[in-house]
Structure formats: C-alpha cells, structure tokens
C-alpha cells in the first residue's frame, strides 16, 4: 500500500536521513517482510512513520501458532513492524508519540533470538487504551499492560548482537502517524547479521542470509566462516552460500556483514553465529599430482583425484567465476592464487557430495637483467666481470659457463651472453640474452670542426664517427665548442669511444680574438665650426655611424651640439661571423656668440679715433687684416674698412665676427654769388653756396642776406657751414671787402 506524505513529512524524512534515520518508502504491515522493506531501525536516531492496515498476513493469528499476541489479543489494526539490532549492551527505553494526541497507539516487543514465524510471547506489551504517548521508561510499570493500565512499561536490558522485533499498532484506525524516540544506555546497530536455519542435504549445507541494514543507500558485503577451517574462496563472500563438509559433526558457522555506504554508516559491521550439524558424508575425495604452486611458464597439468568420476572447477584469483576444466594451465590462468575444487557425487546417494578444495599459486617469472655489459668491445678491451640482477644466477657465453666476458680470448665476432636465475622462493627460472660484438678498432674522426674560430663565432655541435663516443675540450666533457665561452687561445678537442677499442683522437682548435678596432684621429670633442673631416679607423672596410645613421664624414656644422655617438662596425672579410664594434662619444661644443659694441657703419674722415670693443671681451681686433685696438678714420682714409673680432673661449673654440665700416669724405663747398668786394652802396642780396642747405654767418653771426650798406666799410668774414647725409660737416670762409663809393670829379671841365 502506497503512502501519501505531506510536504512537511517529506522534509522531515530528508532531515532524518542525514541523521541516519531510515527512509521508509512503504509502511511494513507484515513481520516477515521487515528486512525486505527496510524496516531495520537505524541506530538510536528518532524517526517518524505511519501505519495503514493490518497487512497481508495476520502475524498474531491462529495460522502462526508459534506467535503469541500477548496483551494485543484483539490482533492487528493498523500495524507497523520493525526490527532492531543491539550494538552496545545496556538498558533500552522508547517513547511513541502520536501525531494526534487523541490517538491510541499500542505496541509489543519480541526477542531476542526469535523469527517472525516463531515469535513466542512478547517480552514487553502495552494495551493501556490511553491516548497519547506510550513506550518504555524508567518509571514504567511491569512488562505487560492491559486496558486501563500504565501506558509505559519497564526498560529492557539488552545485549550486543541481539535482534528484536517490534509491532506499533494504531488502535484508533485513523492513519495519522507517530514519531518514535529512543532512550536508555544501549545503542542500536545500523546493520544486523542473521541467517536462517541451514538447509542440509547429506554433507551440503545451504545458508539463507537475512542480514539487513537500515541504510537504504548502502550495499552489504559478507564474510562467512563455515567452521571447518576450509580455505577462503569466493564462496565465503556470497550472500547465501552453500558449503560441503568433509566429515560429520557440528560446526559453528558465522557471517560478518559490512556496510558499504557513502555516509557515516560506511564500515559498520555485525556478526551472527549459529551451529550446523552434518550427519552423513560421501567418500572424501583427494587430489593427486597437483602441486601447491607453479611457475607461469609451467606446462598444463592434467587434473586427477580419487575417487574418479567427479568434476573439476577453477576460480581464477579465488574470486573469479567458476570454470569447469580438466587441466590446470598456469600460462592461461596467469599470476595469482587460483582455487581448484573437485566435487564427487556419491553413486549410492545423489544428495551426498564430496568436495575438496585447494588454492594453487601461479608465480611470475623473476625479472632478470644483465648490467654493465656494453654492446661492443675491441679485441684489446680488458675482461669484464659478468653481473646479473638479481644476483645469484649463472652466466654462459656462447653456451659455455662463464663469469667473465674476455674479448681477447673470445676474438672478433658476435657472442651470445646469457644470464639464468632461479627464484629460491618460487623455484621459477628466467633468463635474458645479450648479443655482444667484438670488432676491429674503428677509425675515429672529428667531423666539421675547423682549426680556427673567431671568438664571436656561433656554437658548434661536436660530431664524431663512429657515433656514441665522448668529446672533451681541455679534458672536460663537452658536446659543443663555444668560442665565446672557451675564450682566446688554443683548445684541445678529444674524441674517445670509451671502450678502449680505439685510441682517442685530438684536434687543436685556435680561438682568435675578435678584430681590435680603434678610431683614427677622432677627438672626444670638437667646436661647432671645425671643418668636416673623413671618419677613419685602424681597419678599413667597416661601417661608421653617427647616432645610428651611416656616415663617412664628421661634419660638426650639420650636427646638433651635444654628445654624438660615433660607432664603427667591422666584419672580417674572411669570416662573416668574426666581427667587432666600437663606439666613442664626441661632444660638439657650442660657439660663443660675439657682438661688436659701439661700432657704427659709417664715420666721417675727420671723426676722432676710438677704442674697438666687443662682447665678450678679451678677443683681438683687426682692421683690414691688420691688428688694431682703435678705429681712426683720419688715418684710415676715405673708403670701406673690414673690422674683424676674434674670440677664443675656455674650450679653445674660436669664433669671429666682421663688420664693414665706411670712412666718408667731408662735403665740398663753394660760394655761388658772394664776391670778394662790394661797394657800400651795393644792394643787399641773398647769399648762396653749393650744396645748398647749409648755414651762412657774417662775422660769426647767422645771416642769409649780405647788405653792404648795413655791414659797413671794411672786411667782412662770410662763413658757410654744411652737414651731409653721413653727418659729415664742412665749412668755407671768404673775406669780403666793402669799399666806399668812389669820389667822382670832373677834370678838365
């Protein structure tokens, strides 16, 4: 019957599962189905459940006379059956709480050591008829209670390994469920080990395993002890095995059950024991000619036993599937322990079977090897002591027992060296063979290595023939010749096969230095105004660069001032890998800025001499390429004159400035209308001269008119002053006589 759970009930089930509380997918209403339905109680965790009918079998009815109802004389109403196993001895109490406090729940407990068909009388039974909680408690009364009695009975003293059955019955018939809480000092197990009465046929006992666990996610593994000391085979791990006993007697059989689970129950165990009695056995069969162990390369063995007429089976590696065989073939079975069983059926009683079992081990061959023996030797090579692993075996050389491999004695050719070893524990033998060639001394050669390299050459991989030898450079093992690392000088390269068959060969290799470069005539600094010059180095044919740009000349006039990087790259014309580069910083110095001070472009010839000056001071002057300190127009004369100033700074950089200075003549003057004499009665006139534009003075008084009558008789000083466009001034003077009028008289009149 399916059960409808509410959402809350589903959540409670999930929670109880985490606490190792069983999940009951279906209410179990029949005792005999208690293990099949997962009703084994899971430890002391509380759980909730329901009851929904009396089940398909009336476990307390007349059809099961071995079961006594005790106080539950009215039988089952809505029943839930459980089983619980004791893990730790102690006292056990429990409380059944109806989900509805008005419900009337009854219960009964049977055990230990009973079955669902032979429960006997319950050891605790409560039919108080009182709604609400019921169970076992320290304050409980008696072991059984009828109507009107206490709802609680006394606790049960339980012992580890015992199994009990419990019925919880809802007398109210309303299907409203309950919860159950455990108490006391005892602990309940999560797994129960149990098997029923063995079925015995002659000497064959078949065991019906009813072991169970409360963990619905778990699987169980079993280990049976049949009590007769038989070897462990796959039969010992079966759920419900059969076992054949060789002699009559009573045997104590036990099964240990282990839980395999993904939760906390993993590894939990339980053990159950019970006797089995064997009264009749057929003749005891025996193997003949089957050893306890074989090597894997041993030939197949025909199986035989007595009495004859039985059947042989083999379980590979003990737990494999049984195979009916007539031979034991180590090679086919492989390394491991294999169970061989011979089963004989009595000719007078088909129910009686004789069986003998033997575990036969197949051993692997030992792993053997020859160490320290080369593939090739020379006839002159020294004798080699033969070493095999594991130690303790024997060697043969060309099928002759030996302890050494002696090339001188064996001579040229291919020789077979064999090492054979027998494992003292398994007596298994294995061998390995190695072919060794004794050959004439080979001709050694070093391939592709020049006698000379520049120190800038790339690394060369060393190659020798025959291959397989060892190179050394200056007696140090090497695989490459690296000129840069080895350095300038002569290096000895040696090639040796290392087997003493051929003398090592050597080659001297010279590492030459990279070209030594020097700049020729390149100073660390230059003035900005130096003439351009051709760049030179001690070795010609390379490439010059200034600040990374290819150049052939150093022209400070077109380069920026400051530090310029001059480099020279040179590659040997005979070896493209032999090269060198040098660099030099060259500082181009800025020239000092020069300026004339107080020097005009033009001077009149009558100008005074003056000292030449310029900034910064301290340089030298030249006029018309003649050293000078003054500029004297009068001395220099009319014309253009070149004034040059040269200055050398603290860096010895010299700068020069020039200026053309003109010395101009004084203007030429002439009176135009001023005569030497005038009559006092002469009329006044405006004076004129050339060039015009000057100033007239008469007797040092500025005037423009010459008036004899005003000036009066005598000599008059007339001056004409004129300044031209160059600022040059000239003057002319004339003495003019003013005479009286002549006295006229007639004569002879």
Short mmCIF file of C-alpha atoms in Angstrom, two decimals, residues 26-461:
data_model
loop_
_atom_site.label_atom_id
_atom_site.label_comp_id
_atom_site.label_asym_id
_atom_site.label_seq_id
_atom_site.Cartn_x
_atom_site.Cartn_y
_atom_site.Cartn_z
CA UNK A 26 6.25 1.97 2.33
CA UNK A 27 4.73 1.07 5.65
CA UNK A 28 5.53 -2.54 6.51
CA UNK A 29 2.42 -4.29 7.80
CA UNK A 30 3.93 -7.81 7.95
CA UNK A 31 6.67 -9.05 10.25
CA UNK A 32 8.27 -11.43 7.72
CA UNK A 33 8.82 -8.56 5.28
CA UNK A 34 10.59 -6.37 7.83
CA UNK A 35 14.02 -6.71 6.25
CA UNK A 36 12.81 -6.58 2.67
CA UNK A 37 11.02 -3.28 3.29
CA UNK A 38 13.98 -1.63 5.01
CA UNK A 39 12.36 -1.56 8.44
CA UNK A 40 15.55 -2.33 10.32
CA UNK A 41 15.82 0.61 12.72
CA UNK A 42 18.89 2.75 12.04
CA UNK A 43 20.74 3.33 15.32
CA UNK A 44 19.24 5.45 18.09
CA UNK A 45 18.04 8.25 15.83
CA UNK A 46 14.42 9.29 16.16
CA UNK A 47 12.11 8.61 13.24
CA UNK A 48 8.56 9.23 12.07
CA UNK A 49 6.27 6.71 10.40
CA UNK A 50 2.65 5.69 9.89
CA UNK A 51 0.51 2.59 9.89
CA UNK A 52 -2.12 1.96 7.25
CA UNK A 53 -3.54 -1.52 7.66
CA UNK A 54 -3.08 -5.00 9.11
CA UNK A 55 -1.01 -6.33 6.21
CA UNK A 56 -1.47 -9.44 4.09
CA UNK A 57 -0.63 -11.86 6.92
CA UNK A 58 -2.14 -11.87 10.39
CA UNK A 59 1.16 -12.37 12.22
CA UNK A 60 -0.70 -12.78 15.54
CA UNK A 61 -3.44 -15.06 14.24
CA UNK A 62 -4.12 -18.78 14.54
CA UNK A 63 -2.24 -19.55 11.30
CA UNK A 64 1.02 -18.81 13.14
CA UNK A 65 0.69 -20.78 16.38
CA UNK A 66 4.33 -20.02 17.29
CA UNK A 67 3.45 -16.36 17.60
CA UNK A 68 1.73 -15.15 20.75
CA UNK A 69 -0.14 -11.82 20.76
CA UNK A 70 0.29 -11.18 24.46
CA UNK A 71 -1.75 -8.11 25.52
CA UNK A 72 -2.68 -7.42 21.85
CA UNK A 73 -5.42 -10.04 21.98
CA UNK A 74 -7.60 -8.17 19.51
CA UNK A 75 -4.90 -8.60 16.85
CA UNK A 76 -3.53 -6.05 14.38
CA UNK A 77 -5.47 -2.95 13.33
CA UNK A 78 -3.16 -0.54 11.54
CA UNK A 79 0.24 -2.11 12.15
CA UNK A 80 3.89 -1.17 11.51
CA UNK A 81 6.53 -3.89 12.08
CA UNK A 82 10.21 -3.17 12.86
CA UNK A 83 13.42 -4.99 13.71
CA UNK A 84 16.33 -3.57 15.67
CA UNK A 85 19.74 -4.99 16.43
CA UNK A 86 21.80 -4.19 19.55
CA UNK A 87 25.27 -2.75 19.04
CA UNK A 88 26.08 -1.80 22.66
CA UNK A 89 24.67 -3.60 25.71
CA UNK A 90 22.62 -1.61 28.21
CA UNK A 91 19.07 -0.55 29.06
CA UNK A 92 16.64 0.37 26.30
CA UNK A 93 13.73 2.81 26.57
CA UNK A 94 11.50 4.33 23.91
CA UNK A 95 8.61 6.77 23.52
CA UNK A 96 5.90 6.54 20.84
CA UNK A 97 4.28 9.97 20.30
CA UNK A 98 1.09 10.01 18.18
CA UNK A 99 0.93 12.91 15.76
CA UNK A 100 -2.61 13.41 17.08
CA UNK A 101 -2.61 13.35 20.89
CA UNK A 102 -6.09 11.79 20.88
CA UNK A 103 -4.85 8.67 19.06
CA UNK A 104 -4.46 5.38 20.93
CA UNK A 105 -1.24 3.52 19.99
CA UNK A 106 -0.30 0.05 21.36
CA UNK A 107 2.97 -1.87 20.95
CA UNK A 108 4.65 -5.22 21.59
CA UNK A 109 8.32 -6.36 21.50
CA UNK A 110 9.58 -9.95 20.90
CA UNK A 111 13.05 -11.41 21.21
CA UNK A 112 15.84 -11.97 21.30
CA UNK A 113 16.70 -14.90 19.04
CA UNK A 114 13.23 -15.35 17.50
CA UNK A 115 11.85 -15.24 13.98
CA UNK A 116 8.65 -13.84 12.51
CA UNK A 117 7.10 -17.33 12.38
CA UNK A 118 8.18 -18.29 15.91
CA UNK A 119 7.96 -15.07 17.86
CA UNK A 120 6.73 -16.69 21.06
CA UNK A 121 5.36 -14.41 23.76
CA UNK A 122 6.23 -10.69 23.73
CA UNK A 123 8.74 -9.55 26.38
CA UNK A 124 7.04 -6.16 26.51
CA UNK A 125 3.38 -5.46 25.62
CA UNK A 126 1.19 -2.40 26.24
CA UNK A 127 -2.57 -2.20 25.57
CA UNK A 128 -3.43 0.54 28.07
CA UNK A 129 -6.11 2.10 25.88
CA UNK A 130 -4.82 5.53 26.91
CA UNK A 131 -4.45 8.12 24.10
CA UNK A 132 -1.13 9.92 23.80
CA UNK A 133 2.46 8.76 24.36
CA UNK A 134 3.32 5.17 25.25
CA UNK A 135 6.51 3.10 25.44
CA UNK A 136 9.28 2.00 27.85
CA UNK A 137 10.62 4.23 30.61
CA UNK A 138 12.36 4.06 33.97
CA UNK A 139 9.03 5.00 35.56
CA UNK A 140 7.16 2.32 33.62
CA UNK A 141 5.12 -0.43 35.27
CA UNK A 142 5.58 -4.14 34.58
CA UNK A 143 6.37 -5.93 31.34
CA UNK A 144 2.81 -6.09 30.01
CA UNK A 145 -0.19 -3.83 30.41
CA UNK A 146 -3.85 -4.43 29.62
CA UNK A 147 -6.65 -1.94 29.20
CA UNK A 148 -6.63 0.78 31.84
CA UNK A 149 -3.01 0.16 32.86
CA UNK A 150 0.07 2.41 32.65
CA UNK A 151 0.95 3.48 29.08
CA UNK A 152 4.66 2.85 29.89
CA UNK A 153 6.38 -0.48 30.73
CA UNK A 154 9.78 -1.05 32.30
CA UNK A 155 13.01 -0.80 30.22
CA UNK A 156 14.62 -3.86 28.56
CA UNK A 157 18.14 -4.97 29.45
CA UNK A 158 19.68 -5.80 26.07
CA UNK A 159 22.97 -7.41 24.99
CA UNK A 160 25.12 -6.57 21.98
CA UNK A 161 24.31 -8.76 18.96
CA UNK A 162 20.69 -9.45 19.92
CA UNK A 163 17.86 -8.92 17.42
CA UNK A 164 14.35 -7.85 18.45
CA UNK A 165 11.03 -7.40 16.60
CA UNK A 166 8.53 -4.67 17.44
CA UNK A 167 4.92 -4.01 16.40
CA UNK A 168 3.43 -0.50 16.67
CA UNK A 169 -0.36 -0.69 16.25
CA UNK A 170 -2.78 2.24 15.79
CA UNK A 171 -5.88 1.07 17.64
CA UNK A 172 -7.64 4.34 16.67
CA UNK A 173 -7.50 3.27 12.99
CA UNK A 174 -7.12 6.87 11.73
CA UNK A 175 -3.80 6.67 9.83
CA UNK A 176 -2.42 9.89 11.40
CA UNK A 177 1.13 8.62 12.13
CA UNK A 178 3.57 8.86 15.01
CA UNK A 179 7.18 9.57 15.93
CA UNK A 180 9.46 7.29 17.95
CA UNK A 181 12.35 8.42 20.24
CA UNK A 182 14.90 6.02 21.75
CA UNK A 183 16.42 6.28 25.22
CA UNK A 184 18.47 4.35 27.73
CA UNK A 185 22.15 3.38 27.71
CA UNK A 186 22.05 0.78 24.93
CA UNK A 187 22.98 1.66 21.38
CA UNK A 188 21.23 0.22 18.34
CA UNK A 189 23.17 -1.06 15.34
CA UNK A 190 22.88 0.19 11.77
CA UNK A 191 23.31 -3.36 10.40
CA UNK A 192 22.07 -6.77 11.51
CA UNK A 193 23.75 -10.06 10.68
CA UNK A 194 21.34 -13.02 10.53
CA UNK A 195 20.80 -16.22 8.62
CA UNK A 196 18.05 -18.79 8.96
CA UNK A 197 18.30 -22.49 9.74
CA UNK A 198 20.70 -24.01 7.16
CA UNK A 199 19.22 -26.44 4.65
CA UNK A 200 21.29 -29.63 4.94
CA UNK A 201 21.37 -32.25 2.23
CA UNK A 202 23.82 -35.02 3.08
CA UNK A 203 27.05 -33.04 3.66
CA UNK A 204 25.96 -29.92 1.82
CA UNK A 205 24.63 -27.00 3.88
CA UNK A 206 22.87 -24.07 2.19
CA UNK A 207 22.59 -20.88 4.22
CA UNK A 208 19.72 -18.41 3.78
CA UNK A 209 21.04 -14.96 4.66
CA UNK A 210 18.53 -12.43 6.02
CA UNK A 211 21.06 -9.81 7.14
CA UNK A 212 19.95 -6.22 6.63
CA UNK A 213 20.96 -2.60 7.15
CA UNK A 214 18.88 0.44 7.87
CA UNK A 215 20.85 2.49 5.32
CA UNK A 216 18.84 2.42 2.10
CA UNK A 217 21.85 3.75 0.11
CA UNK A 218 24.24 1.04 1.30
CA UNK A 219 25.31 -2.34 -0.03
CA UNK A 220 26.45 -5.21 2.17
CA UNK A 221 29.47 -7.46 1.84
CA UNK A 222 29.71 -10.82 3.60
CA UNK A 223 32.48 -12.97 5.00
CA UNK A 224 31.45 -16.49 6.03
CA UNK A 225 33.34 -18.78 8.35
CA UNK A 226 31.99 -22.30 7.77
CA UNK A 227 33.63 -23.59 10.94
CA UNK A 228 35.68 -26.39 9.34
CA UNK A 229 38.89 -24.46 8.63
CA UNK A 230 38.39 -24.59 4.87
CA UNK A 231 40.40 -22.08 2.76
CA UNK A 232 38.85 -18.73 1.91
CA UNK A 233 37.35 -18.76 -1.61
CA UNK A 234 34.72 -16.80 -3.46
CA UNK A 235 32.07 -18.91 -1.68
CA UNK A 236 32.99 -17.19 1.59
CA UNK A 237 31.80 -13.83 0.21
CA UNK A 238 28.45 -14.93 -1.24
CA UNK A 239 25.20 -13.62 0.20
CA UNK A 240 23.65 -17.08 0.72
CA UNK A 241 26.38 -19.67 0.04
CA UNK A 242 26.40 -23.46 0.03
CA UNK A 243 29.23 -25.37 1.65
CA UNK A 244 30.21 -29.01 1.52
CA UNK A 245 31.64 -30.53 4.70
CA UNK A 246 34.22 -33.30 4.53
CA UNK A 247 33.35 -35.06 7.82
CA UNK A 248 30.26 -35.39 10.01
CA UNK A 249 29.95 -33.13 13.03
CA UNK A 250 28.51 -29.92 14.37
CA UNK A 251 30.14 -26.75 13.09
CA UNK A 252 29.77 -23.23 14.40
CA UNK A 253 29.08 -21.06 11.31
CA UNK A 254 29.36 -17.26 11.45
CA UNK A 255 28.83 -14.43 8.99
CA UNK A 256 30.32 -10.95 9.34
CA UNK A 257 28.34 -8.28 7.50
CA UNK A 258 29.97 -4.95 6.49
CA UNK A 259 28.11 -1.81 5.36
CA UNK A 260 29.40 -0.03 2.26
CA UNK A 261 27.87 3.42 2.23
CA UNK A 262 28.56 6.97 1.14
CA UNK A 263 27.52 8.30 4.56
CA UNK A 264 28.54 7.81 8.19
CA UNK A 265 27.44 4.17 8.22
CA UNK A 266 30.33 3.10 5.98
CA UNK A 267 32.38 0.34 7.58
CA UNK A 268 29.79 -0.64 10.22
CA UNK A 269 29.82 -4.43 10.89
CA UNK A 270 27.73 -7.09 12.58
CA UNK A 271 28.39 -10.81 13.18
CA UNK A 272 25.98 -13.67 13.67
CA UNK A 273 26.78 -17.29 14.54
CA UNK A 274 24.73 -20.49 14.54
CA UNK A 275 25.52 -24.24 14.54
CA UNK A 276 25.02 -26.63 11.63
CA UNK A 277 25.12 -30.39 12.07
CA UNK A 278 26.33 -32.79 9.37
CA UNK A 279 25.48 -36.47 9.93
CA UNK A 280 26.33 -38.06 6.59
CA UNK A 281 29.24 -37.54 4.16
CA UNK A 282 30.29 -39.33 0.99
CA UNK A 283 33.83 -40.61 0.49
CA UNK A 284 36.37 -37.82 1.00
CA UNK A 285 37.98 -37.01 -2.38
CA UNK A 286 41.69 -36.22 -2.65
CA UNK A 287 43.81 -34.53 -5.31
CA UNK A 288 46.66 -36.43 -6.90
CA UNK A 289 49.60 -34.79 -8.62
CA UNK A 290 48.56 -31.15 -8.06
CA UNK A 291 51.33 -29.04 -6.56
CA UNK A 292 50.82 -26.08 -4.27
CA UNK A 293 52.45 -23.68 -6.73
CA UNK A 294 53.65 -23.45 -10.32
CA UNK A 295 55.65 -21.05 -12.42
CA UNK A 296 53.70 -19.22 -15.06
CA UNK A 297 55.65 -20.92 -17.85
CA UNK A 298 54.99 -24.44 -16.49
CA UNK A 299 53.14 -26.84 -18.83
CA UNK A 300 49.47 -27.58 -18.25
CA UNK A 301 48.76 -30.25 -15.61
CA UNK A 302 46.04 -32.85 -16.17
CA UNK A 303 43.83 -32.78 -13.09
CA UNK A 304 43.19 -36.05 -11.30
CA UNK A 305 41.60 -37.04 -7.98
CA UNK A 306 40.12 -40.04 -6.26
CA UNK A 307 37.58 -41.43 -6.30
CA UNK A 308 37.36 -40.72 -10.00
CA UNK A 309 34.27 -39.56 -11.84
CA UNK A 310 33.91 -36.14 -10.28
CA UNK A 311 34.13 -32.65 -11.75
CA UNK A 312 36.96 -30.13 -11.51
CA UNK A 313 36.36 -26.38 -11.37
CA UNK A 314 38.78 -23.48 -11.06
CA UNK A 315 38.06 -19.98 -9.74
CA UNK A 316 40.79 -17.73 -11.16
CA UNK A 317 42.29 -15.48 -8.46
CA UNK A 318 39.99 -17.18 -5.90
CA UNK A 319 37.03 -14.84 -6.56
CA UNK A 320 36.63 -15.35 -10.30
CA UNK A 321 33.73 -17.16 -11.92
CA UNK A 322 33.98 -20.95 -11.57
CA UNK A 323 35.16 -22.70 -14.76
CA UNK A 324 34.76 -26.42 -15.40
CA UNK A 325 38.17 -27.72 -16.51
CA UNK A 326 40.29 -30.86 -16.92
CA UNK A 327 43.67 -29.16 -16.74
CA UNK A 328 45.46 -26.62 -14.62
CA UNK A 329 47.22 -24.33 -17.13
CA UNK A 330 49.43 -21.74 -15.34
CA UNK A 331 50.07 -19.74 -18.52
CA UNK A 332 46.36 -19.30 -19.23
CA UNK A 333 45.36 -18.63 -15.61
CA UNK A 334 48.10 -16.05 -15.05
CA UNK A 335 49.91 -14.91 -11.93
CA UNK A 336 47.84 -15.22 -8.74
CA UNK A 337 46.21 -17.74 -6.45
CA UNK A 338 43.56 -19.92 -8.07
CA UNK A 339 41.02 -22.12 -6.28
CA UNK A 340 40.78 -25.67 -7.63
CA UNK A 341 37.73 -27.66 -6.50
CA UNK A 342 37.00 -31.34 -7.09
CA UNK A 343 33.39 -32.35 -6.48
CA UNK A 344 32.37 -36.00 -6.28
CA UNK A 345 28.75 -37.19 -6.11
CA UNK A 346 28.11 -40.44 -4.30
CA UNK A 347 26.98 -43.20 -6.63
CA UNK A 348 24.64 -44.56 -3.94
CA UNK A 349 23.21 -41.26 -2.70
CA UNK A 350 22.91 -38.41 -5.19
CA UNK A 351 22.32 -35.94 -2.37
CA UNK A 352 25.76 -36.62 -0.93
CA UNK A 353 28.60 -34.70 -2.48
CA UNK A 354 32.27 -34.95 -1.61
CA UNK A 355 34.36 -31.92 -2.31
CA UNK A 356 38.00 -30.97 -1.87
CA UNK A 357 39.36 -27.51 -2.49
CA UNK A 358 42.93 -26.37 -2.94
CA UNK A 359 44.39 -22.93 -3.56
CA UNK A 360 47.20 -23.18 -6.10
CA UNK A 361 49.55 -20.27 -6.62
CA UNK A 362 50.94 -19.32 -10.03
CA UNK A 363 54.17 -17.38 -9.64
CA UNK A 364 55.59 -14.87 -12.06
CA UNK A 365 58.99 -15.49 -13.52
CA UNK A 366 61.72 -13.42 -11.92
CA UNK A 367 62.73 -10.27 -13.79
CA UNK A 368 66.35 -10.67 -14.78
CA UNK A 369 68.83 -8.34 -16.47
CA UNK A 370 72.50 -8.07 -17.35
CA UNK A 371 74.18 -4.90 -16.11
CA UNK A 372 77.42 -3.22 -17.12
CA UNK A 373 77.93 -5.15 -20.36
CA UNK A 374 78.40 -2.99 -23.48
CA UNK A 375 77.13 -3.83 -26.93
CA UNK A 376 80.59 -3.52 -28.49
CA UNK A 377 84.14 -4.27 -27.44
CA UNK A 378 87.55 -4.31 -29.09
CA UNK A 379 89.79 -7.36 -29.05
CA UNK A 380 92.14 -5.36 -26.84
CA UNK A 381 89.47 -4.46 -24.29
CA UNK A 382 90.02 -5.82 -20.76
CA UNK A 383 87.95 -8.71 -19.43
CA UNK A 384 84.59 -7.70 -17.93
CA UNK A 385 83.15 -9.39 -14.85
CA UNK A 386 79.62 -10.51 -15.67
CA UNK A 387 76.92 -9.10 -13.35
CA UNK A 388 73.28 -10.14 -13.35
CA UNK A 389 70.24 -8.93 -11.46
CA UNK A 390 69.01 -10.45 -9.18
CA UNK A 391 72.37 -11.75 -8.06
CA UNK A 392 72.93 -15.48 -7.67
CA UNK A 393 72.29 -16.75 -11.19
CA UNK A 394 74.63 -18.26 -13.76
CA UNK A 395 76.16 -16.90 -16.99
CA UNK A 396 77.05 -18.65 -20.19
CA UNK A 397 78.99 -17.15 -23.09
CA UNK A 398 78.26 -18.98 -26.32
CA UNK A 399 76.61 -21.72 -24.18
CA UNK A 400 79.75 -22.16 -22.07
CA UNK A 401 79.54 -21.38 -18.36
CA UNK A 402 81.49 -18.23 -17.59
CA UNK A 403 81.94 -15.50 -15.02
CA UNK A 404 83.76 -13.05 -17.31
CA UNK A 405 83.49 -11.69 -20.82
CA UNK A 406 87.05 -11.64 -22.18
CA UNK A 407 87.31 -10.01 -25.65
CA UNK A 408 90.94 -11.08 -26.06
CA UNK A 409 90.03 -14.76 -25.60
CA UNK A 410 86.75 -14.71 -27.49
CA UNK A 411 88.01 -12.90 -30.57
CA UNK A 412 86.18 -10.83 -33.19
CA UNK A 413 82.54 -11.62 -33.93
CA UNK A 414 79.12 -11.68 -32.28
CA UNK A 415 78.90 -13.51 -28.97
CA UNK A 416 75.81 -14.59 -27.01
CA UNK A 417 75.83 -13.85 -23.28
CA UNK A 418 73.01 -15.50 -21.31
CA UNK A 419 72.08 -14.99 -17.66
CA UNK A 420 69.82 -17.52 -15.94
CA UNK A 421 68.32 -17.02 -12.47
CA UNK A 422 66.08 -19.23 -10.30
CA UNK A 423 64.00 -17.59 -7.57
CA UNK A 424 64.71 -19.55 -4.37
CA UNK A 425 61.20 -18.89 -3.03
CA UNK A 426 59.16 -19.83 -6.10
CA UNK A 427 61.76 -22.02 -7.90
CA UNK A 428 60.75 -20.17 -11.07
CA UNK A 429 63.55 -19.69 -13.58
CA UNK A 430 64.02 -16.94 -16.14
CA UNK A 431 66.85 -15.88 -18.40
CA UNK A 432 67.92 -13.00 -20.62
CA UNK A 433 70.36 -12.94 -23.51
CA UNK A 434 72.54 -10.14 -24.84
CA UNK A 435 74.49 -10.11 -28.07
CA UNK A 436 77.93 -8.53 -27.78
CA UNK A 437 80.05 -7.65 -30.80
CA UNK A 438 83.83 -7.76 -30.69
CA UNK A 439 85.05 -5.76 -33.64
CA UNK A 440 88.28 -4.39 -35.06
CA UNK A 441 89.27 -0.94 -33.84
CA UNK A 442 87.28 1.68 -35.73
CA UNK A 443 88.80 4.76 -37.35
CA UNK A 444 87.81 7.77 -35.29
CA UNK A 445 87.22 11.16 -36.86
CA UNK A 446 86.03 14.56 -35.73
CA UNK A 447 83.60 15.91 -38.31
CA UNK A 448 83.13 19.54 -39.34
CA UNK A 449 85.40 21.16 -36.74
CA UNK A 450 87.71 23.89 -38.10
CA UNK A 451 91.19 24.52 -36.80
CA UNK A 452 90.45 28.13 -36.07
CA UNK A 453 87.48 30.21 -34.99
CA UNK A 454 86.96 33.82 -34.06
CA UNK A 455 85.74 34.32 -30.52
CA UNK A 456 82.48 35.72 -31.91
CA UNK A 457 81.69 32.60 -33.96
CA UNK A 458 78.46 30.73 -33.02
CA UNK A 459 78.49 27.50 -31.00
CA UNK A 460 79.42 24.36 -32.96
CA UNK A 461 77.90 20.95 -32.09
#
